[in-house]
Amino acid sequence: FFFKQKTAYEMLRSLVGSEMCIRDRSTWGDLNLSQHSDPKLPRIYVCIAGFLINIALSSYFGLLKLTHYLFSYMSTDQLDFDPRKAQYIMTYITLVQVAGMLLYKKLEIKLHHRKLHILICSAMFLSIVISAFLKNFWLFIIFYGIIYNFFGGAAFVSPLKMFWSYFPQSKGFASGLIISGQGISTYLFYYLGEILINPEKEKAFIVQRGNTFIQRYPDEINRRVPFSLLVFSLVVLV
């Protein structure tokens, strides 16, 4: 008596209503997917491209498993370096990806998604290249931690929208397939880094600085860290 009954399509913001609208509409919410679809491009190419893009976007997560080499390299010149605090910072700095996702939606209105993606990936590539020549931890965090993850969050949206345009009836499957590339890339970059930095599997030794214990590797291994980052940048560029 007090409430007017509504149809499912009128309940756009409710759980059931939004589910039906997502199923029957050609777009995902208010995101325009038309510019992401090319009828001449086979679906298998779209799957491969989106999967490879997500592999390249996750080099930072592979680096998180190689921080013992990175911290050994940086602690040679930074006497006040604390690896425990650095580990926390490098882990939680990935949250800036959320801001990058929000940026993509605004920039997409002004630029075509291909031009936008080239711009974003170029910024990611340059951020890794610059970080390879930095031994200061805070500068490294700015370029590889903040800038890379910020634009990485923006680049993450484009392949998802591309998949949705080619698989309008299977958005969940398409999203899961493309995101799986991130999980694979973590181990891909980890093993690649191990091969480039420490192929001999040499053990670290412990250095004490005040109340801080730092895991150090021989100088020969430390010098390979910048080269490995440059290789990571080439993978992202390709």
PDB file of N, CA and C in Angstrom, residues 42-76:
ATOM      1  N   PRO A  42      39.774 -11.539 -35.120  1.00  0.00           N
ATOM      2  CA  PRO A  42      39.293 -12.807 -34.536  1.00  0.00           C
ATOM      3  C   PRO A  42      39.393 -12.788 -33.019  1.00  0.00           C
ATOM      4  N   ARG A  43      38.519 -13.525 -32.382  1.00  0.00           N
ATOM      5  CA  ARG A  43      38.484 -13.543 -30.924  1.00  0.00           C
ATOM      6  C   ARG A  43      39.756 -14.127 -30.324  1.00  0.00           C
ATOM      7  N   ILE A  44      40.366 -15.086 -31.020  1.00  0.00           N
ATOM      8  CA  ILE A  44      41.572 -15.705 -30.468  1.00  0.00           C
ATOM      9  C   ILE A  44      42.689 -14.679 -30.338  1.00  0.00           C
ATOM     10  N   TYR A  45      42.779 -13.726 -31.267  1.00  0.00           N
ATOM     11  CA  TYR A  45      43.790 -12.666 -31.167  1.00  0.00           C
ATOM     12  C   TYR A  45      43.517 -11.761 -29.976  1.00  0.00           C
ATOM     13  N   VAL A  46      42.245 -11.503 -29.718  1.00  0.00           N
ATOM     14  CA  VAL A  46      41.873 -10.667 -28.581  1.00  0.00           C
ATOM     15  C   VAL A  46      42.275 -11.356 -27.278  1.00  0.00           C
ATOM     16  N   CYS A  47      42.046 -12.667 -27.198  1.00  0.00           N
ATOM     17  CA  CYS A  47      42.408 -13.415 -25.995  1.00  0.00           C
ATOM     18  C   CYS A  47      43.916 -13.371 -25.751  1.00  0.00           C
ATOM     19  N   ILE A  48      44.684 -13.605 -26.813  1.00  0.00           N
ATOM     20  CA  ILE A  48      46.146 -13.614 -26.681  1.00  0.00           C
ATOM     21  C   ILE A  48      46.658 -12.236 -26.289  1.00  0.00           C
ATOM     22  N   ALA A  49      46.131 -11.194 -26.952  1.00  0.00           N
ATOM     23  CA  ALA A  49      46.590  -9.833 -26.675  1.00  0.00           C
ATOM     24  C   ALA A  49      46.285  -9.420 -25.241  1.00  0.00           C
ATOM     25  N   GLY A  50      45.068  -9.653 -24.800  1.00  0.00           N
ATOM     26  CA  GLY A  50      44.704  -9.279 -23.435  1.00  0.00           C
ATOM     27  C   GLY A  50      45.488 -10.048 -22.397  1.00  0.00           C
ATOM     28  N   PHE A  51      45.731 -11.325 -22.664  1.00  0.00           N
ATOM     29  CA  PHE A  51      46.502 -12.152 -21.738  1.00  0.00           C
ATOM     30  C   PHE A  51      47.939 -11.649 -21.637  1.00  0.00           C
ATOM     31  N   LEU A  52      48.559 -11.326 -22.775  1.00  0.00           N
ATOM     32  CA  LEU A  52      49.942 -10.845 -22.778  1.00  0.00           C
ATOM     33  C   LEU A  52      50.065  -9.472 -22.124  1.00  0.00           C
ATOM     34  N   ILE A  53      49.062  -8.627 -22.319  1.00  0.00           N
ATOM     35  CA  ILE A  53      49.088  -7.306 -21.697  1.00  0.00           C
ATOM     36  C   ILE A  53      49.123  -7.432 -20.183  1.00  0.00           C
ATOM     37  N   ASN A  54      48.314  -8.330 -19.651  1.00  0.00           N
ATOM     38  CA  ASN A  54      48.286  -8.492 -18.193  1.00  0.00           C
ATOM     39  C   ASN A  54      49.554  -9.138 -17.671  1.00  0.00           C
ATOM     40  N   ILE A  55      50.204  -9.949 -18.466  1.00  0.00           N
ATOM     41  CA  ILE A  55      51.493 -10.489 -18.061  1.00  0.00           C
ATOM     42  C   ILE A  55      52.512  -9.362 -17.917  1.00  0.00           C
ATOM     43  N   ALA A  56      52.519  -8.447 -18.875  1.00  0.00           N
ATOM     44  CA  ALA A  56      53.468  -7.336 -18.836  1.00  0.00           C
ATOM     45  C   ALA A  56      53.167  -6.370 -17.698  1.00  0.00           C
ATOM     46  N   LEU A  57      51.898  -6.223 -17.349  1.00  0.00           N
ATOM     47  CA  LEU A  57      51.513  -5.245 -16.333  1.00  0.00           C
ATOM     48  C   LEU A  57      51.944  -5.653 -14.926  1.00  0.00           C
ATOM     49  N   SER A  58      52.294  -6.898 -14.724  1.00  0.00           N
ATOM     50  CA  SER A  58      52.527  -7.396 -13.371  1.00  0.00           C
ATOM     51  C   SER A  58      53.990  -7.634 -13.054  1.00  0.00           C
ATOM     52  N   SER A  59      54.890  -6.958 -13.743  1.00  0.00           N
ATOM     53  CA  SER A  59      56.311  -7.140 -13.445  1.00  0.00           C
ATOM     54  C   SER A  59      56.637  -6.709 -12.019  1.00  0.00           C
ATOM     55  N   TYR A  60      55.890  -5.739 -11.499  1.00  0.00           N
ATOM     56  CA  TYR A  60      56.149  -5.253 -10.139  1.00  0.00           C
ATOM     57  C   TYR A  60      55.899  -6.348  -9.106  1.00  0.00           C
ATOM     58  N   PHE A  61      54.878  -7.178  -9.342  1.00  0.00           N
ATOM     59  CA  PHE A  61      54.582  -8.247  -8.387  1.00  0.00           C
ATOM     60  C   PHE A  61      55.666  -9.316  -8.418  1.00  0.00           C
ATOM     61  N   GLY A  62      56.277  -9.515  -9.582  1.00  0.00           N
ATOM     62  CA  GLY A  62      57.428 -10.408  -9.637  1.00  0.00           C
ATOM     63  C   GLY A  62      58.613  -9.838  -8.893  1.00  0.00           C
ATOM     64  N   LEU A  63      58.755  -8.509  -8.970  1.00  0.00           N
ATOM     65  CA  LEU A  63      59.852  -7.850  -8.255  1.00  0.00           C
ATOM     66  C   LEU A  63      59.691  -7.981  -6.745  1.00  0.00           C
ATOM     67  N   LEU A  64      58.444  -8.025  -6.263  1.00  0.00           N
ATOM     68  CA  LEU A  64      58.218  -8.168  -4.825  1.00  0.00           C
ATOM     69  C   LEU A  64      58.789  -9.474  -4.279  1.00  0.00           C
ATOM     70  N   LYS A  65      58.940 -10.469  -5.140  1.00  0.00           N
ATOM     71  CA  LYS A  65      59.543 -11.729  -4.714  1.00  0.00           C
ATOM     72  C   LYS A  65      61.065 -11.700  -4.856  1.00  0.00           C
ATOM     73  N   LEU A  66      61.582 -10.592  -5.382  1.00  0.00           N
ATOM     74  CA  LEU A  66      63.031 -10.450  -5.569  1.00  0.00           C
ATOM     75  C   LEU A  66      63.599  -9.308  -4.729  1.00  0.00           C
ATOM     76  N   THR A  67      62.855  -8.873  -3.737  1.00  0.00           N
ATOM     77  CA  THR A  67      63.295  -7.710  -2.966  1.00  0.00           C
ATOM     78  C   THR A  67      64.591  -7.962  -2.202  1.00  0.00           C
ATOM     79  N   HIS A  68      64.908  -9.215  -1.896  1.00  0.00           N
ATOM     80  CA  HIS A  68      66.161  -9.483  -1.176  1.00  0.00           C
ATOM     81  C   HIS A  68      67.369  -9.081  -2.013  1.00  0.00           C
ATOM     82  N   TYR A  69      67.269  -9.203  -3.339  1.00  0.00           N
ATOM     83  CA  TYR A  69      68.344  -8.730  -4.216  1.00  0.00           C
ATOM     84  C   TYR A  69      68.331  -7.202  -4.315  1.00  0.00           C
ATOM     85  N   LEU A  70      67.120  -6.650  -4.459  1.00  0.00           N
ATOM     86  CA  LEU A  70      66.987  -5.198  -4.584  1.00  0.00           C
ATOM     87  C   LEU A  70      67.491  -4.492  -3.330  1.00  0.00           C
ATOM     88  N   PHE A  71      67.128  -4.992  -2.164  1.00  0.00           N
ATOM     89  CA  PHE A  71      67.552  -4.366  -0.917  1.00  0.00           C
ATOM     90  C   PHE A  71      69.052  -4.526  -0.699  1.00  0.00           C
ATOM     91  N   SER A  72      69.615  -5.637  -1.111  1.00  0.00           N
ATOM     92  CA  SER A  72      71.059  -5.823  -1.020  1.00  0.00           C
ATOM     93  C   SER A  72      71.786  -4.811  -1.898  1.00  0.00           C
ATOM     94  N   TYR A  73      71.230  -4.560  -3.067  1.00  0.00           N
ATOM     95  CA  TYR A  73      71.820  -3.589  -4.006  1.00  0.00           C
ATOM     96  C   TYR A  73      71.750  -2.178  -3.444  1.00  0.00           C
ATOM     97  N   MET A  74      70.627  -1.815  -2.863  1.00  0.00           N
ATOM     98  CA  MET A  74      70.455  -0.446  -2.382  1.00  0.00           C
ATOM     99  C   MET A  74      71.151  -0.188  -1.057  1.00  0.00           C
ATOM    100  N   SER A  75      71.313  -1.199  -0.246  1.00  0.00           N
ATOM    101  CA  SER A  75      71.919  -0.999   1.067  1.00  0.00           C
ATOM    102  C   SER A  75      73.422  -0.778   1.008  1.00  0.00           C
ATOM    103  N   THR A  76      74.031  -0.946  -0.162  1.00  0.00           N
ATOM    104  CA  THR A  76      75.476  -0.733  -0.267  1.00  0.00           C
ATOM    105  C   THR A  76      75.841   0.735  -0.053  1.00  0.00           C
TER     106      THR A  76
END
